[in-house]
Short mmCIF file of C-alpha atoms and ligand atoms in Angstrom, two decimals:
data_model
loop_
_atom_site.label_atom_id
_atom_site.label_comp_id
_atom_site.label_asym_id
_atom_site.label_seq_id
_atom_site.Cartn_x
_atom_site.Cartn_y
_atom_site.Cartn_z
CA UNK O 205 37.82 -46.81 -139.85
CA UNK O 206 35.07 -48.07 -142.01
CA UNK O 207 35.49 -51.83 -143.43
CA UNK O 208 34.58 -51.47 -147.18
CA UNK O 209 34.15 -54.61 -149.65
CA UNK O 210 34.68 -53.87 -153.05
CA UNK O 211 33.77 -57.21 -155.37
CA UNK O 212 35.27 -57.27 -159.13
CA UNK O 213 38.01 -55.11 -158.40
CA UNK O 214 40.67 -57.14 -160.66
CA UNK O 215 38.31 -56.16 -163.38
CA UNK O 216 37.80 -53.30 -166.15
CA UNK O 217 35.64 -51.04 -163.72
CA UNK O 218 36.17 -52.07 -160.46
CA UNK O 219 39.84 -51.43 -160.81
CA UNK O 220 39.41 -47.99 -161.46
CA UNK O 221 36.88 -47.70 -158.81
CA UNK O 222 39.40 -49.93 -156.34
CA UNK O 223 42.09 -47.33 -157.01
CA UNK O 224 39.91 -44.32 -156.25
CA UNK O 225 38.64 -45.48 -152.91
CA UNK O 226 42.26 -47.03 -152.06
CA UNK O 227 43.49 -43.35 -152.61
CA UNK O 228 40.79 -40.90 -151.55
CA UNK O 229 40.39 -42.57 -148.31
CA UNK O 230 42.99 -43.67 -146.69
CA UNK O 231 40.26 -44.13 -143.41
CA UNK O 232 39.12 -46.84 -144.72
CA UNK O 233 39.89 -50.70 -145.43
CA UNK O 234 39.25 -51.50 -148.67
CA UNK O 235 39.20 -55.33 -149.35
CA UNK O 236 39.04 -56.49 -152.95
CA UNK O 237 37.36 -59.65 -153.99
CA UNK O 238 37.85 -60.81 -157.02
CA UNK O 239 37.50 -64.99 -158.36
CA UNK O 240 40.71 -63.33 -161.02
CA UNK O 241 38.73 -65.08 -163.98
CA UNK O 242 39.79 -64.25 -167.41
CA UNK O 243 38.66 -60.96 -166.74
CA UNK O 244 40.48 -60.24 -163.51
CA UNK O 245 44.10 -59.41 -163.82
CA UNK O 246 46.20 -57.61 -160.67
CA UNK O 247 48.60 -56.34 -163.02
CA UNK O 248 45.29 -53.64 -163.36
CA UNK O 249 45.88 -52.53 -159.94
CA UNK O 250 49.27 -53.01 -159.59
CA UNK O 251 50.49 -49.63 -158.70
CA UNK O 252 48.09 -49.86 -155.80
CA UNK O 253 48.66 -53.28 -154.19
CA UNK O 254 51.43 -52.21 -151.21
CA UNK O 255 49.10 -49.22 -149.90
CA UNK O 256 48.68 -49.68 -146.16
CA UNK O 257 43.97 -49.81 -146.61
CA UNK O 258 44.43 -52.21 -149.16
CA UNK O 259 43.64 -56.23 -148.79
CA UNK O 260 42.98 -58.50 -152.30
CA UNK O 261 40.96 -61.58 -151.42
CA UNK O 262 41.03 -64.39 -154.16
CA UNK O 263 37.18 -66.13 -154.05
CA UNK O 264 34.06 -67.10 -155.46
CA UNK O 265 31.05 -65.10 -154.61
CA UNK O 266 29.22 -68.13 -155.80
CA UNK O 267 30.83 -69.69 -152.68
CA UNK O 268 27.88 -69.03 -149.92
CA UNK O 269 30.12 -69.96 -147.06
CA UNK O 270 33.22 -68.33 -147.68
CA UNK O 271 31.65 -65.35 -148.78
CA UNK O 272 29.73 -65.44 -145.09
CA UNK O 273 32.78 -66.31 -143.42
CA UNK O 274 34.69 -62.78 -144.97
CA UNK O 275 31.47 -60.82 -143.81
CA UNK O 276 32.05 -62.40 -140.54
CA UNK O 277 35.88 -61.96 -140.10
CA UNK O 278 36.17 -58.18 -141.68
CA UNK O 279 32.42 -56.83 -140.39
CA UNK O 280 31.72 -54.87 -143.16
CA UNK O 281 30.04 -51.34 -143.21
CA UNK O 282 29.75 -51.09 -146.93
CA UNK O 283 29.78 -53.28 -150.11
CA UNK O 284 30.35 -52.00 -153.42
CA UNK O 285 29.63 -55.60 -155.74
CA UNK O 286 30.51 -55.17 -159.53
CA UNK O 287 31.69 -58.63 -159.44
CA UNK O 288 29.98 -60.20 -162.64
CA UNK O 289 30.09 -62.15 -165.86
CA UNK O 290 29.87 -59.02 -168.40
CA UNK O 291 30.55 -59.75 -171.80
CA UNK O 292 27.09 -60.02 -174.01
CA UNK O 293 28.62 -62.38 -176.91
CA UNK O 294 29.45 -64.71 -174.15
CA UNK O 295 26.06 -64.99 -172.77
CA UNK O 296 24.62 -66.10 -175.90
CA UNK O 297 26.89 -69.03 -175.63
CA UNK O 298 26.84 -70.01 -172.06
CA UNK O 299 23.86 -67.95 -170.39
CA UNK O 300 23.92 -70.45 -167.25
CA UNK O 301 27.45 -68.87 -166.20
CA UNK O 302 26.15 -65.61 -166.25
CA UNK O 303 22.87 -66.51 -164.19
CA UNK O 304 25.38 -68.43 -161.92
CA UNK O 305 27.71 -65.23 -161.16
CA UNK O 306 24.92 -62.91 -161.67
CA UNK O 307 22.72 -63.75 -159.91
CA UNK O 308 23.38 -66.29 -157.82
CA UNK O 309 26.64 -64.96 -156.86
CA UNK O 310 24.73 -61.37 -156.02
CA UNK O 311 22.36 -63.07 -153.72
CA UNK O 312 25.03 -64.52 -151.89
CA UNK O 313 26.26 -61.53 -151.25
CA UNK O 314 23.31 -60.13 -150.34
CA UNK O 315 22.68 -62.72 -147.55
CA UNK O 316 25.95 -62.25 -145.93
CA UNK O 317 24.72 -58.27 -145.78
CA UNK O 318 21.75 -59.18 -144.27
CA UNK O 319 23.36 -61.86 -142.06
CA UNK O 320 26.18 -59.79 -140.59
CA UNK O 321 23.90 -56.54 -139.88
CA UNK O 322 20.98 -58.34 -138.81
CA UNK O 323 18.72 -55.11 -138.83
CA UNK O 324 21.14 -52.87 -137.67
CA UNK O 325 21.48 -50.98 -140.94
CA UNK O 326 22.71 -47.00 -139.24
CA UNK O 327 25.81 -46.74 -141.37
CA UNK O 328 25.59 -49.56 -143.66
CA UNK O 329 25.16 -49.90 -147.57
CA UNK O 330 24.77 -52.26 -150.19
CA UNK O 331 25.79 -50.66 -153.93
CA UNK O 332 24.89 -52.74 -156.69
CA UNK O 333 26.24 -51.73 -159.49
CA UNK O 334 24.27 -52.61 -162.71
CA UNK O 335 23.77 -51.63 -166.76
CA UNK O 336 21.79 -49.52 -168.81
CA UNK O 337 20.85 -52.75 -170.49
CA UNK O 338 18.40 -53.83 -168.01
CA UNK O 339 16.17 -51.14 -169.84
CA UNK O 340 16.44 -53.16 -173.11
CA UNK O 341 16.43 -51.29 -176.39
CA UNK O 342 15.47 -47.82 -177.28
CA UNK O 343 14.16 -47.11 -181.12
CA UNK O 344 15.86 -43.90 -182.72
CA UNK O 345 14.61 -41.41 -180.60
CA UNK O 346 14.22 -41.38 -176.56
CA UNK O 347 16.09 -41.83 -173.24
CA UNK O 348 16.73 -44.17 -170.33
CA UNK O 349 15.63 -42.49 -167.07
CA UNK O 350 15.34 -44.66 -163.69
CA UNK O 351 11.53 -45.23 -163.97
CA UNK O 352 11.89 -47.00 -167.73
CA UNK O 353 10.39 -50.11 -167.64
CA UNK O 354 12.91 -53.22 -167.30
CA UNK O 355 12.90 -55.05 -170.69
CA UNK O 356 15.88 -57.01 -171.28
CA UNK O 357 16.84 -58.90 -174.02
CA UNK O 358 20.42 -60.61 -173.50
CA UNK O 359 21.27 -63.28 -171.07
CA UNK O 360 23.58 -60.66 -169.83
CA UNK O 361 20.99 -58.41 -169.45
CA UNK O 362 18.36 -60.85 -168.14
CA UNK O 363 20.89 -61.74 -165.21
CA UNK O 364 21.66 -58.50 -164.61
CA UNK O 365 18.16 -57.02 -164.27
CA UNK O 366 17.02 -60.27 -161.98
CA UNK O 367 20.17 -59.02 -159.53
CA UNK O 368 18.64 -55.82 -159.76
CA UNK O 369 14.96 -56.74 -158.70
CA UNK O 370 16.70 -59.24 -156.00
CA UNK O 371 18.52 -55.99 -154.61
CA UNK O 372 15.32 -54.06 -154.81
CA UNK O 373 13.61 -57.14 -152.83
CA UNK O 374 15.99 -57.36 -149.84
CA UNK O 375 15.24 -53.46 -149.53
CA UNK O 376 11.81 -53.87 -149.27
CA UNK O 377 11.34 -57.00 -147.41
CA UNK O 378 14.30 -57.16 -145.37
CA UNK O 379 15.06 -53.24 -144.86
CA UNK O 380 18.68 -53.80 -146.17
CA UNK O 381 20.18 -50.38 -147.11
CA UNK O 382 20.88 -50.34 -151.04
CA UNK O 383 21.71 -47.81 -153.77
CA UNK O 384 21.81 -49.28 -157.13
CA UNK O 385 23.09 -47.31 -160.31
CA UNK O 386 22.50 -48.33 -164.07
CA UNK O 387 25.32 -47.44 -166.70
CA UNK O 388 26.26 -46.60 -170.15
CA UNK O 389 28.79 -48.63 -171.82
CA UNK O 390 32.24 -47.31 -170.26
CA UNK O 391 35.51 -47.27 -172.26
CA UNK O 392 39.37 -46.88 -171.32
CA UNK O 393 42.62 -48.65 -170.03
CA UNK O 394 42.68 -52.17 -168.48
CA UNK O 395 39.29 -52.92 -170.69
CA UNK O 396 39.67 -56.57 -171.77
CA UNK O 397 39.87 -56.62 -175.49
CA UNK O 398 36.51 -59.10 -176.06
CA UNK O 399 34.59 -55.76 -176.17
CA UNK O 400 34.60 -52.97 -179.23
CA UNK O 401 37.01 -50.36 -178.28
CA UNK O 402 39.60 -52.13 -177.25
CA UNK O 403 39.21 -55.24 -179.55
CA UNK O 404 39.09 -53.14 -182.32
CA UNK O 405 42.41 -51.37 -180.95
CA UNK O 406 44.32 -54.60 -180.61
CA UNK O 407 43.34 -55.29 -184.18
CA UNK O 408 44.27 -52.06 -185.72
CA UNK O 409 47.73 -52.91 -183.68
CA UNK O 410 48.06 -55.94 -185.41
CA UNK O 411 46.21 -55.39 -188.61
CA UNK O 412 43.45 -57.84 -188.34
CA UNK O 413 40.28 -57.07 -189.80
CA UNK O 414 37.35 -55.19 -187.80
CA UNK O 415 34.68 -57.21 -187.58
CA UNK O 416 31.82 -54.40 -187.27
CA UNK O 417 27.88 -56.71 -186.32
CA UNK O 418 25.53 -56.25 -189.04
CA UNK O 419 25.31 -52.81 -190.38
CA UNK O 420 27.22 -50.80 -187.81
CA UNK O 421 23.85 -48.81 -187.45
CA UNK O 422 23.97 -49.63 -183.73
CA UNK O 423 24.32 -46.87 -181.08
CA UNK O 424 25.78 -46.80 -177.47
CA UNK O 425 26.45 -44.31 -174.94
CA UNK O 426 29.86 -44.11 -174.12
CA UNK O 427 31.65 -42.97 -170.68
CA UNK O 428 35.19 -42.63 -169.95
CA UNK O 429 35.64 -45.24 -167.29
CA UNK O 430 37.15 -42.59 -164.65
CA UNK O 431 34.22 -40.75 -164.71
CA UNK O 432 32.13 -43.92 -163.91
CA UNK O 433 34.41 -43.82 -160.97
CA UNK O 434 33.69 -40.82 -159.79
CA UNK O 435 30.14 -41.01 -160.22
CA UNK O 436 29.94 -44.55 -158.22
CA UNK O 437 32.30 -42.69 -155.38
CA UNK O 438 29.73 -39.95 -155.21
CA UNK O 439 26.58 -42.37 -155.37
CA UNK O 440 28.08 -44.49 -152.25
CA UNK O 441 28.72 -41.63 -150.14
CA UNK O 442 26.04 -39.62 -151.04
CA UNK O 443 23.26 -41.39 -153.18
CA UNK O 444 19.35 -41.50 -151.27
CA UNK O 445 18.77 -45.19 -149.83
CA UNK O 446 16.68 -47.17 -152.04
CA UNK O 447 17.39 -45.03 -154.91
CA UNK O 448 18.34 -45.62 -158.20
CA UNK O 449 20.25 -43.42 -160.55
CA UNK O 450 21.23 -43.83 -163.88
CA UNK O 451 24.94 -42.60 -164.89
CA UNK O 452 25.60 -41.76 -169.16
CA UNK O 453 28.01 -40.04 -170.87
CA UNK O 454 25.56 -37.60 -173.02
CA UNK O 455 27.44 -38.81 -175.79
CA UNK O 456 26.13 -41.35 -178.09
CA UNK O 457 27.39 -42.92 -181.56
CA UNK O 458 26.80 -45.22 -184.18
CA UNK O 459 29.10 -47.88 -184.21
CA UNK O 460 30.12 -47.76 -187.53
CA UNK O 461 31.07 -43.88 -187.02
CA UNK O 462 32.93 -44.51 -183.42
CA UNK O 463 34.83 -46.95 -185.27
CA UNK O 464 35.94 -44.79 -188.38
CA UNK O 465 36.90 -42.41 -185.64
CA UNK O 466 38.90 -44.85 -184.09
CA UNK O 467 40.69 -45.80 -187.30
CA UNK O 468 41.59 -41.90 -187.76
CA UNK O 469 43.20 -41.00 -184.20
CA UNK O 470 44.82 -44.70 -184.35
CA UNK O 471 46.74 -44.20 -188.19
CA UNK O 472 47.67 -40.90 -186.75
CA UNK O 473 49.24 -42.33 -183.37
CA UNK O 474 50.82 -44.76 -185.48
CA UNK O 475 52.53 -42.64 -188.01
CA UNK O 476 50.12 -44.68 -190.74
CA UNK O 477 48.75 -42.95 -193.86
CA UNK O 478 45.24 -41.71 -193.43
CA UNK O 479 42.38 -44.14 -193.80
CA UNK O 480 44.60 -47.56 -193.95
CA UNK O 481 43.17 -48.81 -190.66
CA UNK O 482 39.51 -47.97 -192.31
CA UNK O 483 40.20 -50.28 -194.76
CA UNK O 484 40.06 -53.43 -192.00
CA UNK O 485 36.57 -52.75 -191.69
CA UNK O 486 34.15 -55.83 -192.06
CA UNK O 487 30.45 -56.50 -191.59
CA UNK O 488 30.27 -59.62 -190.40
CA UNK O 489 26.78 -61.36 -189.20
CA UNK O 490 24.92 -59.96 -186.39
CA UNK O 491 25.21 -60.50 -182.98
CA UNK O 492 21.51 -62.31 -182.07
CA UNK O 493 18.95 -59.82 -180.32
CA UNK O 494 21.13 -57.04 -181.04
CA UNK O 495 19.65 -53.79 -178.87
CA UNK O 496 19.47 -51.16 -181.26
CA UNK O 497 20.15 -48.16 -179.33
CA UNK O 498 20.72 -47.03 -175.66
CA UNK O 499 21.16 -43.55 -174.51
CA UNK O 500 20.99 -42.50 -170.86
CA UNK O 501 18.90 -39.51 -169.27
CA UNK O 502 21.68 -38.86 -166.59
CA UNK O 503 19.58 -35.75 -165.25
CA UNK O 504 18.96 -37.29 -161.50
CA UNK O 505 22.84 -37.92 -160.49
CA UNK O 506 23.14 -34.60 -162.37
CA UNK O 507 20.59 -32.39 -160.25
CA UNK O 508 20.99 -34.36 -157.06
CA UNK O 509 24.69 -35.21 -157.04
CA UNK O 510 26.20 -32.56 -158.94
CA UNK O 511 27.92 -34.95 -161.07
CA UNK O 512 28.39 -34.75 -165.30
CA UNK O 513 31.24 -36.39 -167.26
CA UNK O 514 34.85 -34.36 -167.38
CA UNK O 515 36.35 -35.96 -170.42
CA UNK O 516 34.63 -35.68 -173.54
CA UNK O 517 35.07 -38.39 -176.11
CA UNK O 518 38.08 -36.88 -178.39
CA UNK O 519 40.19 -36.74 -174.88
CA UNK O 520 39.06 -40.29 -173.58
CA UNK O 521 39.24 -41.71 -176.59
CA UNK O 522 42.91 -40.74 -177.30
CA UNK O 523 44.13 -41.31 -173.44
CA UNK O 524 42.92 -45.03 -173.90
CA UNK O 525 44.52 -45.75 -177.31
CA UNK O 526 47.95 -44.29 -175.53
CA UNK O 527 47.41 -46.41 -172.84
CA UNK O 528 47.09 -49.18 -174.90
CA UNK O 529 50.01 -48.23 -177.05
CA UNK O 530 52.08 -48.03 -174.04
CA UNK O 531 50.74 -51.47 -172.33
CA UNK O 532 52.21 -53.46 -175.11
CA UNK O 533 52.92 -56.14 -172.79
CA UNK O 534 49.54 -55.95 -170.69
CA UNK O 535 47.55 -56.27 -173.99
CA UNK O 536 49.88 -59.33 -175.35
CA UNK O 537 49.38 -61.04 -171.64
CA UNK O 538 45.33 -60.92 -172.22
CA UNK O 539 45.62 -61.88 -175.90
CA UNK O 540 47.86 -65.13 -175.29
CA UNK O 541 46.14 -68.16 -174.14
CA UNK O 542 42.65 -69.21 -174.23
CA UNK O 543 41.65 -65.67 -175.67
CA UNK O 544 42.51 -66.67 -179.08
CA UNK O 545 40.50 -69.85 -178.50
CA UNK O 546 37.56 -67.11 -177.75
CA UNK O 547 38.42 -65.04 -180.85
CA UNK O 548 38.31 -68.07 -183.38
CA UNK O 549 35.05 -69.23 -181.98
CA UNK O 550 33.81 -66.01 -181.68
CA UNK O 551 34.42 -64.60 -185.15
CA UNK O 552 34.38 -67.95 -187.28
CA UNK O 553 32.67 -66.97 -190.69
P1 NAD G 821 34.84 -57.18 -166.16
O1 NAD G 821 34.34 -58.39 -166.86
O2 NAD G 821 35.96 -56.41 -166.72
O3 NAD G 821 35.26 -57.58 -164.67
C1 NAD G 821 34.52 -58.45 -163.88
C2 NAD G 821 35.38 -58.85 -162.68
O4 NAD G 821 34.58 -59.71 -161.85
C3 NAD G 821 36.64 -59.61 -163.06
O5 NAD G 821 37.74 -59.13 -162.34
C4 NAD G 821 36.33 -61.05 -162.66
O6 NAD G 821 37.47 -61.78 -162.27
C5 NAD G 821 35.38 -60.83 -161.49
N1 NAD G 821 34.48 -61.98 -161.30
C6 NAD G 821 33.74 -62.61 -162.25
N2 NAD G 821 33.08 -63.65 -161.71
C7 NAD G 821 33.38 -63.66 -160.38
C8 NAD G 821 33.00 -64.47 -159.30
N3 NAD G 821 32.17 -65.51 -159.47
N4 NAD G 821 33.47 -64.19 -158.07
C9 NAD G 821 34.32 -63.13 -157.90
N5 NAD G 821 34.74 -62.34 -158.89
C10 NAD G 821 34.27 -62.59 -160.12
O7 NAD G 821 33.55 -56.28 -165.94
P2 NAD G 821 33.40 -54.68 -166.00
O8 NAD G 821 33.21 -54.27 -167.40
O9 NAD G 821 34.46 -54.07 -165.19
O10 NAD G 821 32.00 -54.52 -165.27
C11 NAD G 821 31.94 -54.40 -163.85
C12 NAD G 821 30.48 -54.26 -163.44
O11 NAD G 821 29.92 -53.10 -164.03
C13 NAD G 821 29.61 -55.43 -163.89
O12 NAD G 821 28.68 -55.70 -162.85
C14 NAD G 821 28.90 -54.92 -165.13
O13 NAD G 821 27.65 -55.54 -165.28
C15 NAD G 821 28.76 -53.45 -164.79
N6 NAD G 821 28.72 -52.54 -165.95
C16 NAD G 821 29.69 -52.59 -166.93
C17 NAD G 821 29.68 -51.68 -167.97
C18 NAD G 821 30.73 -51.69 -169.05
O14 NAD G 821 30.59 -50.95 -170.03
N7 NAD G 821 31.79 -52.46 -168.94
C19 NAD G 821 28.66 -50.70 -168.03
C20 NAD G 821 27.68 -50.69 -167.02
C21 NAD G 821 27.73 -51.60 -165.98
O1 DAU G 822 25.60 -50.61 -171.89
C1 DAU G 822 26.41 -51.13 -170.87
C2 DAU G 822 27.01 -52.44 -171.32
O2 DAU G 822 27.98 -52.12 -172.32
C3 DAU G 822 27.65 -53.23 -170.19
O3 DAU G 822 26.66 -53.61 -169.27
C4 DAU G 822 28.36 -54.48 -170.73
O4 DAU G 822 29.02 -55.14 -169.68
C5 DAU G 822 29.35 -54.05 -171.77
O5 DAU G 822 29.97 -55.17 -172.34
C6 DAU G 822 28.68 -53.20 -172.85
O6 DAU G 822 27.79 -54.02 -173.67
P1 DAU G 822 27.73 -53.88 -175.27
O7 DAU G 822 27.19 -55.14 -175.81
O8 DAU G 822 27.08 -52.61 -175.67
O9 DAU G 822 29.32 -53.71 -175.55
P2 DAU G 822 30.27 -54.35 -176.67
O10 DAU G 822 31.58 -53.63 -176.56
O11 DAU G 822 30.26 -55.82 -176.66
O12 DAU G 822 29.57 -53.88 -178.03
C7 DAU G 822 29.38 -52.50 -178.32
C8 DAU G 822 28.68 -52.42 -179.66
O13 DAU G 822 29.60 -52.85 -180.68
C9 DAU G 822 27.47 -53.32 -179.80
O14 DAU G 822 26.49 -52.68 -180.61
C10 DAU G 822 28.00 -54.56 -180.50
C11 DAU G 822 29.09 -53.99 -181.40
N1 DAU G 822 30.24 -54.90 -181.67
C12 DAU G 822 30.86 -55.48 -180.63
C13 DAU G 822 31.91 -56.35 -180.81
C14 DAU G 822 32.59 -57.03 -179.65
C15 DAU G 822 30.66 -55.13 -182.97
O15 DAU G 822 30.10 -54.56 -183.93
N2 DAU G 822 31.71 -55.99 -183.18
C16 DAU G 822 32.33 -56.62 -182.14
O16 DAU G 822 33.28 -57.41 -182.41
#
């Protein structure tokens, strides 16, 4: 039996990754830790929650002693953190939270590792899982590979990348076993709708407007989120220590044409005349230090791991607008409350 701690697991990501490890290895004990702020919600991991290897925590990981007690009570072998504040928009207003969580919260973490194995590291891993955005901005042409120079240009980004070099540190100073792996932006079901795909989803739902940043020249690399999964599940059992690898989806688009895309499979889904959900578009002001482009190299997980995306973007794109369709009530849960607090402040003209 192998003790596993998986942080962020209530969250976009880390409840698909939860889910995978909760199912593909029933050997181990997977403990989920997770603070449940507006971005955790169990009902993402729902269908999961009576297995036998399967423990939620509620806490802080900016809580140094209780996250030192857990190490101490469960022992455990392996630590997959995706716990984080991840939302760039809400760095820009409050950066300190991010650097709090972030960073803070990640070295926490990383002392209980070190505490509890004390130099006894046969068997043992720390996976920090991080963003393409530590890499900062590329201009039309070029990739991200793992020796691009860290140049980040968000508070989200800045936190990020200083949990990065702090994981980086404890491997060379302390010995502590690490992999950490820098992705694309992901997309599918349970993503909170603050971010493009699925804010612009619940708008089309609801016939709001579309509030597309500045031009909608901007250009991501997307990834379905399952696929992140199984890349992450692959990198923990069998990524080099010390390594990094970078995981993309080989599929990049503008913003403005992702968007026109998802107006066309979303009219058709629901039975609306062709281009009437285009006409919600609207440029509205730029989001400040706005990375032009990113675009992964995924070649090392590729040649060493064996791993590539399944779904292309067509398929993921229409699974997540039917699982949004058919979540009605998840998607009206995340949308009450304080989120339209966040969507008046956000998008005030
Ligand atoms: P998310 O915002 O959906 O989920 C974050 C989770 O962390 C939530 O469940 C939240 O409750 C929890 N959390 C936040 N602060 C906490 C704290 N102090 N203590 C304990 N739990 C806390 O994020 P996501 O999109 O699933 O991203 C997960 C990880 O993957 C992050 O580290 C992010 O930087 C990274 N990442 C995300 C993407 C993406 O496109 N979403 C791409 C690459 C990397
Ligand atoms: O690249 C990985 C990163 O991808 C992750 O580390 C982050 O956690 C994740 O949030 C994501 O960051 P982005 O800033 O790229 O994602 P977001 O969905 O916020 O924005 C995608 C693009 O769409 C970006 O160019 C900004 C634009 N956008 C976004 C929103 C929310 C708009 O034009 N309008 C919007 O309302």
């Amino acid at each position: 039996m192998k003790n596993i701690l998986i942080t962020g697991g209530a969250g976009f990501i880390g409840s698909h990754v939860v889910r995978r490890f909760v199912q593909n290895y029933p050997d181990y004990n997977i403990y989920n830790l997770d603070a449940l702020t507006y971005a955790g919600n169990l009902e993402n991991i729902k269908d999961i929650e009576d297995l036998p290897n399967y423990t939620f925590i509620k806490g802080d990981i900016l809580d140094a002693d209780f996250i030192d007690n857990l190490f101490d009570q469960h022992k455990f072998d392996g630590v997959l953190h995706l716990a984080a504040e991840s939302h760039v928009d809400r760095s820009i207003t409050d950066p300190l939270a991010f650097v709090k969580t972030n960073v803070i919260g990640t070295m926490n973490l990383l002392n209980a590792a070190k505490k509890l194995w004390n130099g006894n590291f046969e068997n043992k891993l720390f996976y920090h899982i991080s963003t393409d955005e530590v890499y900062g901005s590329l201009g039309e042409s070029g990739l991200f590979t793992e020796t691009t120079s860290y140049d980040p240009n968000s508070p989200y980004s800045a936190s990020k990348a200083a949990s990065d070099h702090f994981v980086r540190a404890y491997g060379e100073t302390y010995g502590l076993p690490y992999v950490i792996t820098n992705c694309s932006n992901n997309y599918g079901p349970n993503h909170f709708p603050e971010k493009l795909i699925p804010l612009f989803i619940n708008n089309i739902i609801e016939k709001k407007p579309l509030p597309v940043y500045g031009d909608g020249n901007y250009t991501r690399d997307w990834l379905f989120v399952e696929d992140h999964a199984v890349a992450i599940d692959l990198v923990f059992h069998k990524g080099r220590n010390h390594e990094t690898y970078n995981i993309g989806g080989f599929n990049e688009w503008k913003n403005i044409d992702l968007v026109k895309l998802l107006c066309t499979q979303m009219d058709s889904k629901l039975g609306r005349s062709a281009g009437e959900s285009a006409k919600l578009i609207t440029y509205v002001k730029d989001r400040p230090g706005h990375d032009l482009r990113y675009a992964i190299d995924a070649s090392k997980i590729n040649t060493e791991l064996g791993w590539s995306p399944s779904v292309t973007f067509e398929q993921g794109l229409e699974r997540t607008i039917d699982w949004y369709l058919s979540n009605e009530a998840w998607l009206k849960n995340v949308t009450s409350g304080n989120y339209q607090k966040y969507y008046e402040e956000q998008y005030k003209a």
